[in-house]
Amino acid sequence: MSLDAFLALLVYALVTSITPGPNNLMLLASGVNFGIVRTVPHMLGVSIGFLVLLLAVGFGLGAVLTAFPALHTALKIAGAAYLLYLAWKIAMSRSMSGRKGAEGRPMRFIDAAAFQWVNPKAWVMAITAMAVYTNPDHPFVSVALISIAFTIVNLPSVSVWAGFGTALRSFLSNPVRLKWFNIAMGVLLAATLWPMLR
């Protein structure tokens, strides 16, 4: 892979990692509701889970889904159902962690990593990256370079969203503001299904 192609790949990884999507909206909500420290396992789960998905797609899983459309459809349905469940949980959250009577917990590392397998944006990112940037003459090297590019970019990108959420904690300490913020985040998270269902 040429230096120009690798730099283009880094830009693709940055743009797709930092723009709104299910992971970033959940991290924003987690930053608000639980703070940055308690959201770290969620951030790491997103980054490492996506890396594993990326490697799996690069080494042939994308071809399996193309060969078995029913499996692809089942994955989309499971992903949509889980995403709606998470959207509902966020929308119904009414108190921040650390406040008297607060309930709930941030997403665990394993939950965030597993979520990548049903996250429509993660699949689009992984399949597009592998389709555009792999070199058929050097498949292992190009898959490794794509994985390195996303590893460099993904964790800092998702951390921005959790950090922004943490910065909003003081403003959203008002229960009415928090309620409407969480409802808005739940609705936006559910809306991320639209491109997948069209």
Coordinates of C-alpha atoms in Angstrom, one line a residue:
M1 CA 0.0 0.0 0.0
S2 CA 1.4 3.4 -1.0
L3 CA 1.8 6.2 1.5
D4 CA -1.0 8.1 -0.3
A5 CA -3.3 5.2 -0.1
F6 CA -2.5 4.7 3.6
L7 CA -3.2 8.4 4.3
A8 CA -6.5 8.2 2.5
L9 CA -7.3 5.1 4.6
L10 CA -6.5 7.1 7.8
V11 CA -8.9 9.8 6.7
Y12 CA -11.6 7.3 5.9
A13 CA -11.0 5.7 9.4
L14 CA -11.2 9.1 11.1
V15 CA -14.3 10.2 9.3
T16 CA -16.2 7.0 9.9
S17 CA -15.0 6.6 13.5
I18 CA -15.8 10.1 14.7
T19 CA -19.1 10.8 12.9
P20 CA -22.4 10.0 14.7
G21 CA -23.5 6.4 14.8
P22 CA -24.7 3.9 17.4
N23 CA -21.4 3.6 19.2
N24 CA -20.8 7.3 19.5
L25 CA -24.3 8.2 20.6
M26 CA -24.1 5.5 23.3
L27 CA -20.7 6.8 24.4
L28 CA -22.0 10.3 24.6
A29 CA -24.9 9.2 26.8
S30 CA -22.6 7.0 28.9
G31 CA -20.3 10.0 29.4
V32 CA -23.2 12.1 30.6
N33 CA -24.7 9.4 32.8
F34 CA -21.6 7.6 34.2
G35 CA -18.6 9.9 33.6
I36 CA -15.4 9.2 31.6
V37 CA -13.7 6.8 34.0
R38 CA -16.7 4.4 34.2
T39 CA -17.1 4.6 30.4
V40 CA -13.5 3.5 29.6
P41 CA -14.5 -0.3 29.4
H42 CA -17.2 0.7 26.9
M43 CA -14.7 2.7 24.8
L44 CA -12.2 -0.1 24.8
G45 CA -14.9 -2.6 24.0
V46 CA -15.9 -0.6 20.9
S47 CA -12.3 -0.3 19.7
I48 CA -11.2 -3.8 20.2
G49 CA -14.6 -5.3 19.2
F50 CA -14.4 -3.4 15.9
L51 CA -10.9 -4.5 15.3
V52 CA -11.9 -8.1 15.7
L53 CA -14.9 -7.6 13.3
L54 CA -12.6 -5.8 10.8
L55 CA -10.1 -8.7 10.9
A56 CA -12.9 -11.2 10.5
V57 CA -14.3 -9.4 7.5
G58 CA -10.9 -9.0 6.0
F59 CA -10.1 -12.7 6.3
G60 CA -13.4 -13.9 4.7
L61 CA -16.5 -13.3 6.9
G62 CA -17.8 -10.8 4.4
A63 CA -17.7 -13.4 1.7
V64 CA -19.7 -15.8 3.9
L65 CA -22.4 -13.3 4.5
T66 CA -22.6 -12.6 0.7
A67 CA -22.9 -16.4 0.1
F68 CA -25.6 -16.9 2.7
P69 CA -28.1 -13.9 2.5
A70 CA -30.4 -15.5 5.1
L71 CA -27.5 -15.2 7.6
H72 CA -27.0 -11.6 6.7
T73 CA -30.8 -10.9 7.1
A74 CA -30.8 -12.7 10.5
L75 CA -27.9 -10.6 11.6
K76 CA -29.6 -7.4 10.6
I77 CA -32.8 -8.3 12.4
A78 CA -30.9 -9.2 15.6
G79 CA -28.9 -6.0 15.3
A80 CA -32.0 -3.9 14.9
A81 CA -33.8 -5.5 17.8
Y82 CA -30.8 -5.1 20.1
L83 CA -30.3 -1.5 19.0
L84 CA -33.9 -0.7 19.8
Y85 CA -33.5 -2.3 23.2
L86 CA -30.5 -0.1 23.9
A87 CA -32.3 3.0 22.6
W88 CA -35.2 2.3 25.0
K89 CA -32.8 1.8 28.0
I90 CA -31.1 5.1 27.3
A91 CA -34.3 7.0 26.7
M92 CA -35.8 5.7 30.0
S93 CA -32.7 6.6 32.1
R94 CA -33.6 9.4 34.5
S95 CA -30.6 9.8 36.9
M96 CA -26.9 10.1 36.6
S97 CA -24.5 7.6 38.3
G98 CA -23.3 9.0 41.6
R99 CA -26.5 10.8 42.3
K100 CA -28.8 9.6 45.1
G101 CA -31.1 6.9 43.9
A102 CA -29.2 6.4 40.6
E103 CA -29.6 3.1 38.9
G104 CA -28.0 1.4 36.0
R105 CA -24.4 0.8 35.0
P106 CA -22.3 1.6 31.9
M107 CA -21.9 -0.9 29.1
R108 CA -19.3 -3.5 30.0
F109 CA -16.3 -4.2 27.8
I110 CA -17.6 -7.5 26.5
D111 CA -21.1 -6.0 25.8
A112 CA -19.6 -3.2 23.8
A113 CA -17.2 -5.6 21.9
A114 CA -20.1 -8.0 21.1
F115 CA -22.3 -5.1 20.0
Q116 CA -20.0 -4.5 17.0
W117 CA -21.2 -7.7 15.5
V118 CA -24.8 -6.3 15.3
N119 CA -23.9 -2.7 14.7
P120 CA -24.9 -1.8 11.2
K121 CA -22.5 1.1 10.9
A122 CA -19.6 -1.1 12.0
W123 CA -20.4 -3.6 9.3
V124 CA -20.6 -0.9 6.6
M125 CA -17.3 0.6 7.8
A126 CA -15.5 -2.8 7.8
I127 CA -16.8 -4.1 4.5
T128 CA -16.2 -0.8 2.8
A129 CA -12.6 -0.6 4.2
M130 CA -11.8 -4.1 3.1
A131 CA -13.4 -3.7 -0.4
V132 CA -11.7 -0.4 -1.1
Y133 CA -8.3 -0.7 0.5
T134 CA -7.2 -4.3 0.3
N135 CA -4.7 -5.4 -2.3
P136 CA -5.5 -8.8 -3.8
D137 CA -1.8 -9.4 -4.4
H138 CA -1.0 -8.9 -0.7
P139 CA -4.2 -9.7 1.2
F140 CA -2.6 -10.3 4.6
V141 CA -0.4 -7.2 4.6
S142 CA -3.3 -5.0 3.4
V143 CA -5.7 -6.4 6.0
A144 CA -3.0 -5.7 8.7
L145 CA -2.5 -2.1 7.4
I146 CA -6.2 -1.5 7.5
S147 CA -6.4 -2.8 11.0
I148 CA -3.5 -0.7 12.1
A149 CA -5.1 2.5 10.6
F150 CA -8.3 1.9 12.5
T151 CA -6.5 1.0 15.7
I152 CA -4.6 4.4 15.5
V153 CA -7.8 6.4 14.9
N154 CA -10.7 4.6 16.5
L155 CA -10.1 4.8 20.3
P156 CA -9.2 8.5 20.2
S157 CA -12.3 9.2 18.0
V158 CA -14.8 7.4 20.3
S159 CA -13.1 8.9 23.4
V160 CA -14.1 12.4 22.1
W161 CA -17.8 11.4 22.3
A162 CA -17.5 10.1 25.9
G163 CA -15.4 13.1 26.9
F164 CA -18.0 15.5 25.4
G165 CA -20.7 13.6 27.4
T166 CA -18.7 14.0 30.6
A167 CA -18.3 17.7 29.9
L168 CA -22.1 18.0 29.7
R169 CA -22.6 16.3 33.2
S170 CA -22.8 19.6 35.1
F171 CA -25.3 21.2 32.7
L172 CA -27.4 18.0 32.6
S173 CA -27.4 17.6 36.4
N174 CA -30.9 19.1 36.3
P175 CA -33.3 16.1 36.2
V176 CA -35.5 17.7 33.5
R177 CA -32.6 18.4 31.2
L178 CA -31.2 14.9 31.8
K179 CA -34.5 13.3 31.0
W180 CA -34.9 15.1 27.7
F181 CA -31.3 14.5 26.8
N182 CA -31.6 10.8 27.4
I183 CA -34.9 10.7 25.4
A184 CA -33.2 12.6 22.5
M185 CA -30.2 10.2 22.6
G186 CA -32.6 7.2 22.6
V187 CA -34.5 8.5 19.6
L188 CA -31.3 9.4 17.7
L189 CA -29.9 5.9 18.5
A190 CA -33.1 4.3 17.1
A191 CA -32.9 6.6 14.1
T192 CA -29.5 5.2 13.2
L193 CA -31.4 2.1 12.0
W194 CA -32.9 4.1 9.1
P195 CA -30.1 3.5 6.6
M196 CA -30.0 -0.2 7.4
L197 CA -33.8 -0.6 6.9
R198 CA -34.2 1.4 3.7

